[in-house]
């Protein structure tokens, strides 16, 4: 060995590993136990010592690492990792505003506060304050729903899939529901109209063809077995070309002429005319009811901009029948959902300020100029963070509304386009970058597309911009 070589690292043998018992009595470990509890500390200490044992057996364990302090530090890291919430905030720069995998609608402050308020104290969830008797949780939002949609009554369940299930099970179990073939949609994952029908015990009677269904198709399908006529909003696809569908108005008139109810699954179910903000028009819940639908079902966390929930609104009598179904009890929502939903519905009473106060609508209507200016502020930090080999530029992009709402409709937006200097076949470099963004303390989700990684700034509200920039700067140093 030459004199110039550095001091060799001293290696530990298995015999030099401290016993778990001895470690737990060391002050560094008693501090950990005070914070995380005995059981978790023992668990993670065992796991870590086992890891060191394997290294020692391979002859690669530095002696220094078996000292109590570094050991405690390593165990603390494991504990931090273990106790971190698995449900963590991220930055959604994917360009899809209502992203089902990212939790759909963001709740406005009013709703966040309302939820916090009812979490800590008893509330009148099912308690009629006037009579001092048992109440009905749906009554909490019924007056609001009546005012905003013209419906007579409402019932709220876990999500719109549950709403459709409950509705069909109540009104069509063992009997037929007539639906146009062109409306037998699959809404991502496991929600398919035919499957839900089946689970609900309802018999599906498809009518018409994929692209065209006429009123006489419904008419011919009517029989003793018919329980219901149903329309389903083709949320996530559009049929173009030689098409024909029958309006809810016509379907409802036909149903009523035969003493049957007509229902519509509106999917997103917006409560207001989105056209007033230059957004594409969606049928509103009020319109569907006014056109004759006896019941309308829709999600709480799509265009409505509220918590995950499914609402069924419409005829008092049919809603009462639905509420008597034992499945309603299995699918009902809790006080947190109702608190958030009520607060969101309250915002709709003041349409003038809705685009400022309702988070989803605020995101849909962000001015292009503001997004352009924001992209310009973000660009230098992002370029610096990406490092050599990448180029960041600003380009117009189109955001999606998402969650099956308005599939064709896209909102002009501003994107940061990250490409590689080499251009060409750069898939690996882009994947690496995408992974680095996902590995940040608050992960950033972008979109790989057309030889580049795109970050659509629409959903980075100014309120969160500083945190976004700070984490890029920190990751850098
Ligand atoms: C989204 C959607 C559903 C499912 O709603 P969830 O709230 O996600 O359960 C059902 N029907 C239609 C038409 C939809 O667009």
Short mmCIF file of C-alpha atoms and ligand atoms in Angstrom, two decimals:
data_model
loop_
_atom_site.label_atom_id
_atom_site.label_comp_id
_atom_site.label_asym_id
_atom_site.label_seq_id
_atom_site.Cartn_x
_atom_site.Cartn_y
_atom_site.Cartn_z
CA UNK A 1 0.00 0.00 0.00
CA UNK A 2 1.49 3.33 -0.99
CA UNK A 3 1.70 6.15 1.52
CA UNK A 4 -0.51 8.37 -0.63
CA UNK A 5 -3.57 6.11 -0.58
CA UNK A 6 -6.40 7.33 1.59
CA UNK A 7 -7.11 5.69 4.93
CA UNK A 8 -9.10 2.55 4.25
CA UNK A 9 -12.66 2.59 5.60
CA UNK A 10 -12.95 0.36 8.63
CA UNK A 11 -15.52 -2.32 8.05
CA UNK A 12 -17.89 -3.79 10.60
CA UNK A 13 -18.49 -7.48 11.10
CA UNK A 14 -21.81 -9.01 12.07
CA UNK A 15 -20.54 -9.36 15.64
CA UNK A 16 -20.19 -5.60 15.85
CA UNK A 17 -23.88 -4.90 15.18
CA UNK A 18 -25.51 -3.54 18.34
CA UNK A 19 -28.41 -5.42 19.88
CA UNK A 20 -31.87 -3.95 19.34
CA UNK A 21 -32.40 -3.87 23.08
CA UNK A 22 -29.28 -1.85 23.74
CA UNK A 23 -30.13 0.57 20.96
CA UNK A 24 -33.62 1.21 22.26
CA UNK A 25 -32.16 2.43 25.53
CA UNK A 26 -29.86 4.90 23.84
CA UNK A 27 -31.06 8.48 24.17
CA UNK A 28 -31.27 8.99 20.40
CA UNK A 29 -33.73 6.11 20.29
CA UNK A 30 -35.77 7.13 23.32
CA UNK A 31 -36.36 10.44 21.52
CA UNK A 32 -37.63 8.53 18.50
CA UNK A 33 -39.93 6.45 20.67
CA UNK A 34 -41.40 9.56 22.26
CA UNK A 35 -42.23 10.81 18.77
CA UNK A 36 -43.28 7.66 16.90
CA UNK A 37 -44.13 5.18 19.65
CA UNK A 38 -42.36 2.03 20.79
CA UNK A 39 -43.81 -0.39 18.27
CA UNK A 40 -42.94 1.51 15.10
CA UNK A 41 -39.43 2.27 16.36
CA UNK A 42 -38.76 -1.40 17.15
CA UNK A 43 -40.12 -2.41 13.77
CA UNK A 44 -38.00 0.03 11.79
CA UNK A 45 -34.89 -0.52 13.93
CA UNK A 46 -35.13 -4.27 13.30
CA UNK A 47 -35.56 -3.67 9.60
CA UNK A 48 -32.58 -1.36 9.49
CA UNK A 49 -30.30 -3.60 11.54
CA UNK A 50 -31.25 -6.49 9.29
CA UNK A 51 -30.25 -4.37 6.31
CA UNK A 52 -26.89 -3.62 7.97
CA UNK A 53 -26.40 -7.30 8.76
CA UNK A 54 -26.66 -8.14 5.06
CA UNK A 55 -24.11 -5.47 4.25
CA UNK A 56 -21.80 -6.74 6.98
CA UNK A 57 -22.03 -10.26 5.59
CA UNK A 58 -20.97 -8.94 2.20
CA UNK A 59 -18.11 -7.11 3.89
CA UNK A 60 -19.23 -3.68 2.78
CA UNK A 61 -20.57 -2.17 6.01
CA UNK A 62 -18.59 0.87 7.21
CA UNK A 63 -17.95 0.59 10.94
CA UNK A 64 -19.16 4.12 11.44
CA UNK A 65 -22.73 3.10 10.50
CA UNK A 66 -23.19 0.80 13.48
CA UNK A 67 -22.83 3.67 15.96
CA UNK A 68 -26.12 4.57 17.72
CA UNK A 69 -26.37 8.14 16.35
CA UNK A 70 -26.08 7.38 12.65
CA UNK A 71 -28.27 4.36 13.24
CA UNK A 72 -30.93 6.51 14.87
CA UNK A 73 -30.77 8.89 11.95
CA UNK A 74 -31.28 6.13 9.46
CA UNK A 75 -34.18 4.73 11.49
CA UNK A 76 -35.72 8.19 11.68
CA UNK A 77 -35.65 8.42 7.91
CA UNK A 78 -37.45 5.13 7.67
CA UNK A 79 -40.02 6.32 10.20
CA UNK A 80 -40.59 9.54 8.31
CA UNK A 81 -41.09 7.62 5.13
CA UNK A 82 -43.45 5.19 6.83
CA UNK A 83 -45.62 7.80 8.51
CA UNK A 84 -45.86 10.15 5.55
CA UNK A 85 -49.36 10.34 4.15
CA UNK A 86 -49.75 8.27 1.02
CA UNK A 87 -52.33 10.74 -0.19
CA UNK A 88 -50.23 13.75 -1.07
CA UNK A 89 -50.78 17.05 -2.81
CA UNK A 90 -49.37 17.34 -6.29
CA UNK A 91 -49.19 19.97 -8.99
CA UNK A 92 -51.58 19.09 -11.79
CA UNK A 93 -49.99 20.49 -14.93
CA UNK A 94 -51.38 17.69 -17.06
CA UNK A 95 -53.74 20.04 -18.85
CA UNK A 96 -56.81 18.13 -17.67
CA UNK A 97 -58.68 20.23 -15.15
CA UNK A 98 -61.09 17.60 -13.81
CA UNK A 99 -58.65 14.71 -13.68
CA UNK A 100 -60.24 11.63 -12.15
CA UNK A 101 -56.89 10.13 -11.15
CA UNK A 102 -55.90 13.39 -9.48
CA UNK A 103 -59.06 13.83 -7.44
CA UNK A 104 -61.29 15.78 -9.84
CA UNK A 105 -62.76 19.08 -8.68
CA UNK A 106 -60.77 21.23 -6.25
CA UNK A 107 -62.96 22.57 -3.52
CA UNK A 108 -63.37 26.30 -2.98
CA UNK A 109 -62.31 27.79 0.34
CA UNK A 110 -65.90 28.11 1.48
CA UNK A 111 -66.30 24.35 1.19
CA UNK A 112 -62.98 23.61 2.88
CA UNK A 113 -64.01 25.74 5.84
CA UNK A 114 -67.46 24.19 5.97
CA UNK A 115 -65.95 20.71 6.14
CA UNK A 116 -63.51 21.70 8.86
CA UNK A 117 -66.35 23.19 10.88
CA UNK A 118 -68.49 20.08 10.94
CA UNK A 119 -65.62 17.68 11.57
CA UNK A 120 -64.89 18.62 15.15
CA UNK A 121 -68.31 19.00 16.68
CA UNK A 122 -71.65 17.25 16.70
CA UNK A 123 -73.97 18.49 13.98
CA UNK A 124 -77.65 18.20 13.07
CA UNK A 125 -76.94 15.73 10.28
CA UNK A 126 -80.18 13.85 10.81
CA UNK A 127 -81.87 15.93 13.39
CA UNK A 128 -84.82 18.17 12.74
CA UNK A 129 -84.04 21.26 14.79
CA UNK A 130 -87.57 22.63 14.63
CA UNK A 131 -89.34 19.51 15.80
CA UNK A 132 -86.54 18.06 17.92
CA UNK A 133 -87.05 14.75 16.16
CA UNK A 134 -85.13 12.60 13.78
CA UNK A 135 -84.48 14.29 10.45
CA UNK A 136 -83.26 13.39 6.98
CA UNK A 137 -79.75 14.27 5.83
CA UNK A 138 -80.93 15.03 2.30
CA UNK A 139 -83.10 17.83 3.69
CA UNK A 140 -79.95 19.85 4.37
CA UNK A 141 -79.53 20.64 0.70
CA UNK A 142 -83.03 20.14 -0.62
CA UNK A 143 -84.06 23.82 -0.55
CA UNK A 144 -80.88 24.76 -2.42
CA UNK A 145 -81.40 22.08 -5.05
CA UNK A 146 -84.99 23.15 -5.52
CA UNK A 147 -83.95 26.72 -6.04
CA UNK A 148 -81.07 25.90 -8.40
CA UNK A 149 -82.68 23.21 -10.54
CA UNK A 150 -86.44 23.46 -10.15
CA UNK A 151 -86.50 19.88 -8.83
CA UNK A 152 -89.02 18.92 -6.18
CA UNK A 153 -86.68 16.71 -4.23
CA UNK A 154 -83.15 15.36 -4.03
CA UNK A 155 -81.20 12.48 -2.62
CA UNK A 156 -77.41 12.34 -2.40
CA UNK A 157 -75.22 9.25 -2.64
CA UNK A 158 -71.55 8.38 -2.94
CA UNK A 159 -71.10 9.21 -6.64
CA UNK A 160 -73.03 9.24 -9.87
CA UNK A 161 -72.36 5.56 -10.50
CA UNK A 162 -74.09 4.87 -7.18
CA UNK A 163 -76.90 7.23 -8.16
CA UNK A 164 -77.54 5.34 -11.40
CA UNK A 165 -77.33 2.00 -9.60
CA UNK A 166 -79.78 3.08 -6.92
CA UNK A 167 -82.15 4.64 -9.38
CA UNK A 168 -82.27 1.55 -11.62
CA UNK A 169 -82.50 -0.85 -8.71
CA UNK A 170 -85.43 1.06 -7.26
CA UNK A 171 -87.40 1.64 -10.43
CA UNK A 172 -86.46 -1.19 -12.75
CA UNK A 173 -85.45 -4.26 -10.76
CA UNK A 174 -86.60 -7.34 -12.66
CA UNK A 175 -88.07 -5.14 -15.37
CA UNK A 176 -86.84 -3.42 -18.47
CA UNK A 177 -85.17 -0.07 -18.97
CA UNK A 178 -85.11 1.15 -22.53
CA UNK A 179 -81.90 2.91 -23.62
CA UNK A 180 -80.58 3.93 -27.01
CA UNK A 181 -77.68 1.79 -28.23
CA UNK A 182 -75.73 4.96 -28.93
CA UNK A 183 -75.85 5.85 -25.24
CA UNK A 184 -74.48 2.63 -23.76
CA UNK A 185 -71.30 4.35 -22.72
CA UNK A 186 -68.30 3.34 -20.72
CA UNK A 187 -67.08 6.12 -18.46
CA UNK A 188 -63.52 5.11 -17.68
CA UNK A 189 -62.59 2.14 -15.54
CA UNK A 190 -65.46 0.02 -14.41
CA UNK A 191 -68.48 2.17 -15.16
CA UNK A 192 -70.42 0.83 -18.12
CA UNK A 193 -74.11 1.39 -18.46
CA UNK A 194 -74.90 -2.26 -19.36
CA UNK A 195 -72.88 -3.52 -16.36
CA UNK A 196 -74.52 -1.12 -13.93
CA UNK A 197 -77.92 -2.18 -15.25
CA UNK A 198 -77.00 -5.77 -14.62
CA UNK A 199 -75.74 -5.05 -11.09
CA UNK A 200 -78.94 -3.16 -10.39
CA UNK A 201 -81.01 -6.14 -11.44
CA UNK A 202 -82.55 -4.16 -14.28
CA UNK A 203 -82.98 -5.60 -17.74
CA UNK A 204 -81.48 -3.55 -20.48
CA UNK A 205 -83.56 -3.15 -23.60
CA UNK A 206 -81.34 -1.50 -26.20
CA UNK A 207 -82.99 0.28 -29.05
CA UNK A 208 -81.82 1.87 -32.29
CA UNK A 209 -78.34 1.57 -33.71
CA UNK A 210 -75.01 2.96 -32.65
CA UNK A 211 -75.35 6.12 -34.72
CA UNK A 212 -79.11 6.53 -35.08
CA UNK A 213 -82.03 6.05 -32.78
CA UNK A 214 -85.56 7.24 -33.56
CA UNK A 215 -88.55 7.83 -31.37
CA UNK A 216 -90.31 4.87 -32.97
CA UNK A 217 -87.46 2.65 -31.78
CA UNK A 218 -88.39 3.49 -28.21
CA UNK A 219 -92.04 3.16 -29.02
CA UNK A 220 -91.72 -0.35 -30.45
CA UNK A 221 -89.75 -1.51 -27.45
CA UNK A 222 -92.50 -0.65 -24.99
CA UNK A 223 -94.16 -3.62 -23.35
CA UNK A 224 -95.65 -4.85 -20.12
CA UNK A 225 -92.09 -5.39 -18.99
CA UNK A 226 -91.04 -1.78 -19.40
CA UNK A 227 -90.28 0.05 -16.17
CA UNK A 228 -88.34 3.03 -17.37
CA UNK A 229 -87.09 5.05 -20.32
CA UNK A 230 -83.58 6.32 -19.85
CA UNK A 231 -81.22 8.69 -21.56
CA UNK A 232 -77.50 8.78 -20.85
CA UNK A 233 -75.25 11.71 -21.62
CA UNK A 234 -72.47 10.57 -23.95
CA UNK A 235 -69.97 12.27 -21.73
CA UNK A 236 -66.69 11.14 -23.15
CA UNK A 237 -67.36 10.59 -26.80
CA UNK A 238 -69.24 12.08 -29.69
CA UNK A 239 -70.84 10.45 -32.67
CA UNK A 240 -70.45 12.48 -35.80
CA UNK A 241 -71.80 12.25 -39.28
CA UNK A 242 -75.06 10.49 -40.04
CA UNK A 243 -76.53 10.56 -36.57
CA UNK A 244 -79.85 10.87 -34.86
CA UNK A 245 -80.83 10.76 -31.25
CA UNK A 246 -84.09 11.49 -29.55
CA UNK A 247 -84.31 14.43 -27.16
CA UNK A 248 -85.18 13.95 -23.51
CA UNK A 249 -88.30 15.97 -24.25
CA UNK A 250 -89.55 13.42 -26.76
CA UNK A 251 -88.51 10.44 -24.67
CA UNK A 252 -90.26 11.90 -21.63
CA UNK A 253 -93.44 12.62 -23.59
CA UNK A 254 -93.51 9.04 -24.83
CA UNK A 255 -92.87 7.66 -21.35
CA UNK A 256 -95.58 9.77 -19.81
CA UNK A 257 -98.10 8.80 -22.48
CA UNK A 258 -97.60 5.24 -21.26
CA UNK A 259 -97.61 6.05 -17.57
CA UNK A 260 -93.86 5.45 -17.24
CA UNK A 261 -91.09 7.62 -15.84
CA UNK A 262 -88.24 9.00 -17.94
CA UNK A 263 -84.85 9.54 -16.38
CA UNK A 264 -81.62 11.08 -17.57
CA UNK A 265 -78.07 10.38 -16.44
CA UNK A 266 -76.52 13.75 -17.20
CA UNK A 267 -73.02 12.77 -16.09
CA UNK A 268 -71.47 16.10 -15.35
CA UNK A 269 -74.65 17.92 -14.71
CA UNK A 270 -73.92 21.57 -14.66
CA UNK A 271 -76.30 23.92 -12.90
CA UNK A 272 -75.59 26.98 -14.99
CA UNK A 273 -75.27 27.99 -18.60
CA UNK A 274 -71.54 27.79 -19.23
CA UNK A 275 -71.91 29.78 -22.41
CA UNK A 276 -72.00 33.00 -20.40
CA UNK A 277 -68.26 32.55 -19.74
CA UNK A 278 -67.48 31.62 -23.30
CA UNK A 279 -67.35 27.94 -22.41
CA UNK A 280 -69.01 25.24 -24.47
CA UNK A 281 -72.62 24.63 -23.62
CA UNK A 282 -73.70 21.63 -21.62
CA UNK A 283 -77.30 20.75 -20.90
CA UNK A 284 -78.18 21.92 -17.41
CA UNK A 285 -80.05 19.92 -14.81
CA UNK A 286 -82.86 22.46 -14.89
CA UNK A 287 -83.23 22.09 -18.65
CA UNK A 288 -83.49 18.34 -18.43
CA UNK A 289 -86.16 18.53 -15.74
CA UNK A 290 -88.04 21.23 -17.61
CA UNK A 291 -87.98 19.05 -20.71
CA UNK A 292 -89.83 16.40 -18.78
CA UNK A 293 -87.25 14.14 -17.12
CA UNK A 294 -88.78 12.77 -13.92
CA UNK A 295 -85.35 12.17 -12.45
CA UNK A 296 -81.90 13.44 -13.36
CA UNK A 297 -78.65 12.08 -11.94
CA UNK A 298 -75.25 13.75 -12.00
CA UNK A 299 -71.85 13.89 -10.28
CA UNK A 300 -70.88 16.33 -7.57
CA UNK A 301 -67.22 16.55 -8.53
CA UNK A 302 -67.32 17.14 -12.25
CA UNK A 303 -68.58 20.43 -13.73
CA UNK A 304 -70.51 21.16 -10.55
CA UNK A 305 -67.14 21.69 -8.85
CA UNK A 306 -67.98 20.09 -5.54
CA UNK A 307 -67.07 16.99 -3.54
CA UNK A 308 -67.39 13.43 -4.81
CA UNK A 309 -71.10 12.69 -4.70
CA UNK A 310 -73.97 11.58 -6.86
CA UNK A 311 -77.20 13.54 -6.90
CA UNK A 312 -80.57 12.31 -7.98
CA UNK A 313 -83.09 15.12 -8.35
CA UNK A 314 -86.64 15.31 -9.57
CA UNK A 315 -90.09 14.09 -8.65
CA UNK A 316 -90.93 14.04 -4.98
CA UNK A 317 -92.70 10.72 -5.26
CA UNK A 318 -89.92 8.89 -7.09
CA UNK A 319 -87.24 10.30 -4.79
CA UNK A 320 -89.26 9.10 -1.80
CA UNK A 321 -89.40 5.64 -3.36
CA UNK A 322 -85.62 5.70 -3.91
CA UNK A 323 -84.98 6.73 -0.32
CA UNK A 324 -86.92 3.73 0.94
CA UNK A 325 -84.58 1.37 -0.92
CA UNK A 326 -82.17 -0.24 1.61
CA UNK A 327 -79.37 0.32 -0.91
CA UNK A 328 -79.72 4.05 -0.27
CA UNK A 329 -78.43 3.44 3.24
CA UNK A 330 -75.44 1.58 1.82
CA UNK A 331 -74.64 4.36 -0.63
CA UNK A 332 -75.39 7.46 1.41
CA UNK A 333 -72.87 10.22 2.00
CA UNK A 334 -71.48 11.53 5.28
CA UNK A 335 -71.51 14.94 6.87
CA UNK A 336 -68.20 16.00 5.30
CA UNK A 337 -69.59 15.55 1.82
CA UNK A 338 -72.83 17.30 2.66
CA UNK A 339 -71.01 20.22 4.25
CA UNK A 340 -68.83 20.68 1.17
CA UNK A 341 -71.74 20.23 -1.21
CA UNK A 342 -73.90 22.74 0.61
CA UNK A 343 -71.14 25.33 0.60
CA UNK A 344 -70.55 24.84 -3.12
CA UNK A 345 -74.26 25.05 -3.93
CA UNK A 346 -74.46 28.29 -1.94
CA UNK A 347 -71.95 29.83 -4.36
CA UNK A 348 -74.36 29.18 -7.22
CA UNK A 349 -76.87 31.52 -5.64
CA UNK A 350 -74.57 34.35 -6.58
CA UNK A 351 -73.88 33.74 -10.25
CA UNK A 352 -72.03 37.05 -10.69
CA UNK A 353 -69.13 35.90 -8.54
CA UNK A 354 -69.22 32.20 -9.41
CA UNK A 355 -66.26 32.41 -11.82
CA UNK A 356 -64.15 33.89 -9.03
CA UNK A 357 -65.27 31.76 -6.13
CA UNK A 358 -65.89 28.34 -7.63
CA UNK A 359 -62.42 26.88 -8.16
CA UNK A 360 -63.21 24.74 -11.21
CA UNK A 361 -64.93 27.58 -13.01
CA UNK A 362 -62.08 29.92 -12.10
CA UNK A 363 -59.65 27.45 -13.66
CA UNK A 364 -61.79 27.06 -16.78
CA UNK A 365 -61.95 30.80 -17.25
CA UNK A 366 -58.37 31.84 -16.47
CA UNK A 367 -57.44 34.62 -18.91
CA UNK A 368 -54.88 33.65 -21.53
CA UNK A 369 -52.81 36.72 -20.73
CA UNK A 370 -52.46 35.73 -17.08
CA UNK A 371 -51.37 32.24 -18.06
CA UNK A 372 -48.90 33.61 -20.60
CA UNK A 373 -47.37 35.92 -17.99
CA UNK A 374 -47.18 33.07 -15.53
CA UNK A 375 -45.44 30.80 -18.03
CA UNK A 376 -42.89 33.56 -18.60
CA UNK A 377 -42.24 33.78 -14.86
CA UNK A 378 -41.81 30.02 -14.57
CA UNK A 379 -39.63 29.49 -17.60
CA UNK A 380 -36.20 30.55 -16.25
CA UNK A 381 -36.59 28.52 -13.04
CA UNK A 382 -37.74 25.49 -14.94
CA UNK A 383 -34.97 25.76 -17.51
CA UNK A 384 -32.44 25.98 -14.70
CA UNK A 385 -33.94 23.02 -12.87
CA UNK A 386 -34.07 20.84 -15.98
CA UNK A 387 -30.39 21.40 -16.53
CA UNK A 388 -28.26 20.96 -19.59
CA UNK A 389 -29.62 18.94 -22.40
CA UNK A 390 -33.14 20.27 -22.13
CA UNK A 391 -34.78 23.29 -23.71
CA UNK A 392 -37.86 24.95 -22.30
CA UNK A 393 -40.16 27.07 -24.40
CA UNK A 394 -43.62 28.55 -24.19
CA UNK A 395 -46.30 27.38 -26.58
CA UNK A 396 -50.05 27.58 -26.91
CA UNK A 397 -51.74 24.37 -25.84
CA UNK A 398 -55.29 23.21 -25.24
CA UNK A 399 -56.49 22.11 -21.83
CA UNK A 400 -59.18 19.50 -21.42
CA UNK A 401 -62.11 19.97 -19.14
CA UNK A 402 -61.81 16.32 -18.22
CA UNK A 403 -63.87 13.69 -16.43
CA UNK A 404 -65.77 12.85 -19.52
CA UNK A 405 -67.19 16.32 -19.80
CA UNK A 406 -67.22 17.77 -23.28
CA UNK A 407 -64.69 15.48 -24.91
CA UNK A 408 -64.32 17.59 -28.04
CA UNK A 409 -64.09 20.84 -26.29
CA UNK A 410 -60.75 22.19 -25.33
CA UNK A 411 -59.72 25.41 -23.71
CA UNK A 412 -56.92 27.53 -25.22
CA UNK A 413 -54.12 27.58 -22.67
CA UNK A 414 -50.39 28.13 -22.26
CA UNK A 415 -47.84 25.35 -21.92
CA UNK A 416 -44.21 25.06 -21.04
CA UNK A 417 -42.75 22.70 -23.58
CA UNK A 418 -39.65 20.84 -22.48
CA UNK A 419 -37.70 19.19 -25.25
CA UNK A 420 -34.19 17.85 -25.49
CA UNK A 421 -31.36 19.71 -27.14
CA UNK A 422 -30.58 16.72 -29.28
CA UNK A 423 -34.19 16.54 -30.45
CA UNK A 424 -34.97 13.40 -32.38
CA UNK A 425 -35.10 10.15 -30.44
CA UNK A 426 -35.20 11.52 -26.94
CA UNK A 427 -37.79 9.28 -25.31
CA UNK A 428 -35.50 8.14 -22.54
CA UNK A 429 -34.35 11.65 -21.58
CA UNK A 430 -37.95 12.84 -21.46
CA UNK A 431 -39.02 9.89 -19.35
CA UNK A 432 -36.21 10.63 -16.95
CA UNK A 433 -37.33 14.20 -16.66
CA UNK A 434 -40.92 13.17 -16.16
CA UNK A 435 -39.75 10.89 -13.33
CA UNK A 436 -37.69 13.64 -11.74
CA UNK A 437 -40.76 15.88 -11.71
CA UNK A 438 -42.79 13.12 -10.12
CA UNK A 439 -40.10 12.57 -7.48
CA UNK A 440 -40.24 16.16 -6.19
CA UNK A 441 -41.58 16.62 -2.63
CA UNK A 442 -44.79 17.89 -4.19
CA UNK A 443 -44.80 15.91 -7.42
CA UNK A 444 -45.43 17.71 -10.68
CA UNK A 445 -47.57 15.88 -13.22
CA UNK A 446 -47.13 16.88 -16.85
CA UNK A 447 -47.92 15.20 -20.12
CA UNK A 448 -45.59 13.47 -22.56
CA UNK A 449 -46.69 14.22 -26.07
CA UNK A 450 -45.14 14.76 -29.45
CA UNK A 451 -41.49 14.37 -28.43
CA UNK A 452 -41.77 16.75 -25.51
CA UNK A 453 -42.92 17.03 -21.93
CA UNK A 454 -45.71 19.57 -21.59
CA UNK A 455 -46.65 21.48 -18.47
CA UNK A 456 -49.96 23.27 -18.91
CA UNK A 457 -49.99 26.19 -16.46
CA UNK A 458 -53.78 26.51 -16.29
CA UNK A 459 -54.16 24.64 -13.00
CA UNK A 460 -51.24 26.31 -11.25
CA UNK A 461 -53.20 29.01 -9.53
CA UNK A 462 -51.18 32.11 -8.54
CA UNK A 463 -51.68 31.15 -4.90
CA UNK A 464 -49.49 28.05 -5.38
CA UNK A 465 -46.93 29.51 -7.75
CA UNK A 466 -44.44 30.50 -5.06
CA UNK A 467 -44.41 26.98 -3.63
CA UNK A 468 -43.89 25.58 -7.10
CA UNK A 469 -40.92 27.87 -7.75
CA UNK A 470 -39.46 27.33 -4.28
CA UNK A 471 -39.34 23.61 -4.71
CA UNK A 472 -37.58 23.91 -8.06
CA UNK A 473 -35.02 26.23 -6.49
CA UNK A 474 -34.53 23.93 -3.51
CA UNK A 475 -34.15 20.80 -5.60
CA UNK A 476 -31.46 22.68 -7.49
CA UNK A 477 -29.22 23.52 -4.55
C1 LIG B 1 -69.01 10.41 -14.97
C2 LIG B 1 -70.26 9.73 -15.32
C3 LIG B 1 -70.79 8.74 -14.52
C4 LIG B 1 -70.10 8.27 -13.28
O1 LIG B 1 -70.09 9.27 -12.33
P1 LIG B 1 -69.14 9.15 -11.03
O2 LIG B 1 -69.51 10.34 -10.21
O3 LIG B 1 -67.75 9.15 -11.53
O4 LIG B 1 -69.49 7.87 -10.37
C5 LIG B 1 -71.99 8.16 -14.89
N1 LIG B 1 -72.62 8.53 -16.02
C6 LIG B 1 -72.12 9.49 -16.82
C7 LIG B 1 -72.89 9.85 -18.06
C8 LIG B 1 -70.94 10.13 -16.51
O5 LIG B 1 -70.45 11.08 -17.30
#
